Tab-separated table of C-alpha atoms in Angstrom:
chain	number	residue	atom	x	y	z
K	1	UNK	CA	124.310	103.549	94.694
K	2	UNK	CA	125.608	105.543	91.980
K	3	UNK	CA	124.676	108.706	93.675
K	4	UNK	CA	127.583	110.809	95.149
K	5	UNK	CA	125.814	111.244	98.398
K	6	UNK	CA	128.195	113.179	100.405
K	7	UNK	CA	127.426	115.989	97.724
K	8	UNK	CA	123.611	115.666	98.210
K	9	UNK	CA	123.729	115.858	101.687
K	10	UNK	CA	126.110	118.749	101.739
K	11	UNK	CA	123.842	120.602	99.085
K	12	UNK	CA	120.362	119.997	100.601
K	13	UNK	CA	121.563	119.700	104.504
K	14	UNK	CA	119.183	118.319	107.085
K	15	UNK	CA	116.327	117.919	104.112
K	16	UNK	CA	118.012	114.910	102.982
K	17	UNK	CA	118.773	111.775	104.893
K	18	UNK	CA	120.460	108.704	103.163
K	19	UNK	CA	118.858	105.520	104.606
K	20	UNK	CA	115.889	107.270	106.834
K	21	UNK	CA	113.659	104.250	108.698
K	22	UNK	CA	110.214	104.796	107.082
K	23	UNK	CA	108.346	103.545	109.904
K	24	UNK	CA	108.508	107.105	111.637
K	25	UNK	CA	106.435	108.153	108.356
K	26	UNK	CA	103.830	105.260	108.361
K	27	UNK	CA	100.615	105.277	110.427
K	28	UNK	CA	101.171	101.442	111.290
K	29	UNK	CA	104.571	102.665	111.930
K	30	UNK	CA	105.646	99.645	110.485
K	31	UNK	CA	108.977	100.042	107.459
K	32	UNK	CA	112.436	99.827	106.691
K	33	UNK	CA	114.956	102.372	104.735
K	34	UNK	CA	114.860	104.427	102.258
K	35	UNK	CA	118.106	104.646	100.147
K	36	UNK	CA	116.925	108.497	99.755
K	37	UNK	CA	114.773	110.348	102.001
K	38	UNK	CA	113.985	114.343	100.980
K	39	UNK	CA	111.883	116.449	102.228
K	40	UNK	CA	111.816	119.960	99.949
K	41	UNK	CA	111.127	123.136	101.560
K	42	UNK	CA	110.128	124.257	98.356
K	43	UNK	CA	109.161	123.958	94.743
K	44	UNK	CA	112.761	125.237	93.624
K	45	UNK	CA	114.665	123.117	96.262
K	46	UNK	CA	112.906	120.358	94.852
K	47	UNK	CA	113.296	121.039	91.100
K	48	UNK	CA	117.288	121.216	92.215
K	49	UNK	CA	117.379	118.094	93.497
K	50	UNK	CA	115.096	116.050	90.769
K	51	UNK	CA	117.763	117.991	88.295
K	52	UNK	CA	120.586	116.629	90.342
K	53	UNK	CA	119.228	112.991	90.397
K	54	UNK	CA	118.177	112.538	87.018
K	55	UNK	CA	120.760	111.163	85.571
K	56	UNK	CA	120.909	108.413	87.669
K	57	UNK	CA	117.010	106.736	86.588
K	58	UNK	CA	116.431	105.943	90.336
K	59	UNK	CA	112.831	105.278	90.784
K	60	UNK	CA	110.786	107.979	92.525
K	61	UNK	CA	107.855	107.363	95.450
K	62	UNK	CA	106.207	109.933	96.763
K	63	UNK	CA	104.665	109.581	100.582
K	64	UNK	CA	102.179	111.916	101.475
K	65	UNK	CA	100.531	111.374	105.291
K	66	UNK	CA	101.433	107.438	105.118
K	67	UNK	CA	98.175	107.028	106.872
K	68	UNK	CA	96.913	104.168	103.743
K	69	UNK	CA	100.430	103.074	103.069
K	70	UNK	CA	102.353	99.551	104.006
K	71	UNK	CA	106.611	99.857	103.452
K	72	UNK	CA	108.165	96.489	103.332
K	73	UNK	CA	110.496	95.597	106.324
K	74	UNK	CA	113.264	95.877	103.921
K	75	UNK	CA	112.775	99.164	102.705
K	76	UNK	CA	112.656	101.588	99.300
K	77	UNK	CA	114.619	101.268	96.717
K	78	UNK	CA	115.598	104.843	95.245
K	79	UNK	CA	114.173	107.670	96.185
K	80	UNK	CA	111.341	108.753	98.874
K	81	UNK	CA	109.900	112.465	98.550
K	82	UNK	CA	107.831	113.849	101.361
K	83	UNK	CA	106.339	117.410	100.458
K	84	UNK	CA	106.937	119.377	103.825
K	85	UNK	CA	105.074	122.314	105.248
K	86	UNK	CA	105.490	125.035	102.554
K	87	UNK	CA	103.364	122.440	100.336
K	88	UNK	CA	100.763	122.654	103.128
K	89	UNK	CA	98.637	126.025	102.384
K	90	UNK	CA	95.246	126.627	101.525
K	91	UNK	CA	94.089	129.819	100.152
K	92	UNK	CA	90.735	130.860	99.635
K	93	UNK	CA	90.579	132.324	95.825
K	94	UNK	CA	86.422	132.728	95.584
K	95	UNK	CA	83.453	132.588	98.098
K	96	UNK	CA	83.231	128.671	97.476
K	97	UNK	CA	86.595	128.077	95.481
K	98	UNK	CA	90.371	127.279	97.307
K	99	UNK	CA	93.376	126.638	96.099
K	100	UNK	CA	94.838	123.650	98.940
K	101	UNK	CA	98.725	122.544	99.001
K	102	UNK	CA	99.225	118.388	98.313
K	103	UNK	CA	100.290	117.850	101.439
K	104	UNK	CA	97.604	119.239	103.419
K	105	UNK	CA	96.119	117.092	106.086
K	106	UNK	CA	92.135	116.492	104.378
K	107	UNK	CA	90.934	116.992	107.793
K	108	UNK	CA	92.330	120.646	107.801
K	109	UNK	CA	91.188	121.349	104.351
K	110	UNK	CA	87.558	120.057	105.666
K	111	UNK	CA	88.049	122.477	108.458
K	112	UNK	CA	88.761	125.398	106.686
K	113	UNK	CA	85.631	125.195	104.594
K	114	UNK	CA	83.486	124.939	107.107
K	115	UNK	CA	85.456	127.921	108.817
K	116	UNK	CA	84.864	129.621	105.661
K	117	UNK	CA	80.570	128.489	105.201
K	118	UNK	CA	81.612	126.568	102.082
K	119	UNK	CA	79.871	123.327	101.843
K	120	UNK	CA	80.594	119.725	100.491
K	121	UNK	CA	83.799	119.165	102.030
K	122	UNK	CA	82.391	117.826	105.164
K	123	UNK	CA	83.342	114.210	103.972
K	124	UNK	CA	87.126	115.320	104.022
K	125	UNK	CA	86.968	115.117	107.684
K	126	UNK	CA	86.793	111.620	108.302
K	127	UNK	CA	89.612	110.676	105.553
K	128	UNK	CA	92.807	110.295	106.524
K	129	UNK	CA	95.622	111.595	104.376
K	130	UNK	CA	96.459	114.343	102.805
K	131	UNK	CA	95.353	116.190	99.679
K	132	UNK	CA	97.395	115.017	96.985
K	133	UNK	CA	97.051	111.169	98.375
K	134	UNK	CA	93.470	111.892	98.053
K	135	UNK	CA	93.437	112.746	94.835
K	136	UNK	CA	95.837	110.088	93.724
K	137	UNK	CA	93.192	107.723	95.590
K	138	UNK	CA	90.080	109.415	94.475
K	139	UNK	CA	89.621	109.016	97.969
K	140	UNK	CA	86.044	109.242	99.568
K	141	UNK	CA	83.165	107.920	101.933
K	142	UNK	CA	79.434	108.743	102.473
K	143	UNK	CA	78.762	108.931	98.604
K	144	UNK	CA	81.348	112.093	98.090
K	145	UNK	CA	84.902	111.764	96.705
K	146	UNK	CA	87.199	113.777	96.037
K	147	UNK	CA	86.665	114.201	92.165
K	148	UNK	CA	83.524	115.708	92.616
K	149	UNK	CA	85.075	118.785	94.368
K	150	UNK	CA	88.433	118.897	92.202
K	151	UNK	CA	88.647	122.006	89.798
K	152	UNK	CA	92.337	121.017	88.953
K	153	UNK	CA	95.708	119.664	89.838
K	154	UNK	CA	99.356	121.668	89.402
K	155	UNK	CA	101.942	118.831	89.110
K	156	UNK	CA	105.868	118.981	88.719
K	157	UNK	CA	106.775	116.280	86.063
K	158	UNK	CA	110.156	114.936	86.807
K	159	UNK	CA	111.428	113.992	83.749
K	160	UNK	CA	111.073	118.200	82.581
K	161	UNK	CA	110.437	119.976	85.630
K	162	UNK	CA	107.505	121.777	83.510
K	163	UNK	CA	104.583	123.073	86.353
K	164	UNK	CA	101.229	122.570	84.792
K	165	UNK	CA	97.811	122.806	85.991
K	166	UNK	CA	95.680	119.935	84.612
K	167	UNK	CA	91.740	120.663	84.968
K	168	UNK	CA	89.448	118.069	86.165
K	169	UNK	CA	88.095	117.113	82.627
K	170	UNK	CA	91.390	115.940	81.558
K	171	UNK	CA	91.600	113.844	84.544
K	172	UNK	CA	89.868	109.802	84.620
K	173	UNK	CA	88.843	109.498	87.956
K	174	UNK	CA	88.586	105.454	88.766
K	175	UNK	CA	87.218	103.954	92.202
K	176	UNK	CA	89.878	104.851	94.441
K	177	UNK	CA	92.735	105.758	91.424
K	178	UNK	CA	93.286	107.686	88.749
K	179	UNK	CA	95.102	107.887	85.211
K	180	UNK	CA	97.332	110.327	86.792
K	181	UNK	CA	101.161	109.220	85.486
K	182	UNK	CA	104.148	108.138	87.719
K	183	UNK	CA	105.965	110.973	86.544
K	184	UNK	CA	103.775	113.657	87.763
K	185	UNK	CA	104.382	114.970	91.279
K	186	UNK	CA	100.800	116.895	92.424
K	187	UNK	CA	102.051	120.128	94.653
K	188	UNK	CA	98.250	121.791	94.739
K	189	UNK	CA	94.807	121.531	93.747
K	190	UNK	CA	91.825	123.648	93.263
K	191	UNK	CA	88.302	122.584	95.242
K	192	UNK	CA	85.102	123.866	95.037
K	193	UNK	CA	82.274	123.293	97.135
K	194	UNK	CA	79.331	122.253	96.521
């Protein structure tokens, strides 16, 4: 590992951990290591460390709830990014329209809305995951998925660090995928009900 990990750890503290057992993150709890594990507090901290890494062409995964996701007993190669809790928001912008973080459980996002009387969400419920997996995934049951309630997406691409906010037209939703690149990390998404 090229990496001068002493300096990461020192510069992002207890939000990076070099060889982290992935198993606590899976819902089969069931993986090895990562050579990388970091979890950013925020959009910044993790625009930092993407700068400080990029030189280096590891390979990036993201893990979102790790509830539809098998790790080999031997680990990740490179880097694993977890979005923490400040990536876990929803806001409501309009009577039937909120903004959600990507790392928001679906089952909280399905709650809200029906906190909030806004329908077509219901589905969300029985999905495991979070938001951004779901998009990723296209992720649905009961003839509803996600695509039909996505406005847009705000990613972080890490080869730039450029923010953008891609609207759902722009966007080819496949059964369970998308042509959303590697290189884009999602860190919200606007839904609208129904």
């Amino acid at each position: 590992m090229s990496l001068n990990t002493d300096f990461l750890k020192k510069k992002f503290g207890k939000n990076l951990i070099i060889k982290e057992d992935l198993s606590k993150y899976s819902w089969f709890n069931l993986g090895g290591p990562a050579d990388i594990f970091f979890r950013p507090e925020n959009k910044d901290q993790l625009i930092k460390f993407l700068n400080e890494i990029k030189k280096d062409n590891y390979k990036i995964h993201i893990l979102g709830a790790g509830s539809n996701t098998l790790i080999r007993d031997s680990g990740v190669k490179g880097v694993v990014i977890k979005l923490g809790s400040k990536f876990s928001n929803i806001e409501l912008l309009e009577k039937d329209t909120i903004e959600v973080g990507a790392s928001t459980l679906d089952r909280k996002v399905s709650d809200f809305a029906k906190n909030n009387d806004i329908s077509g969400m219901e589905f969300l419920s029985c999905i495991p995951g979070s938001i951004g997996g779901a998009i990723t995934m296209n992720s649905g049951c009961y003839d509803n998925e996600i695509s039909k309630i996505l406005l847009s997406v705000k990613v972080l691409d890490i080869n730039n660090f450029n923010e953008n906010e891609i609207p759902k037209k722009d966007i080819n939703f496949l059964y369970r995928g998308t042509n959303l690149p590697d290189n884009l990390i999602i860190t919200s998404a606007k839904l609208k009900g129904l």
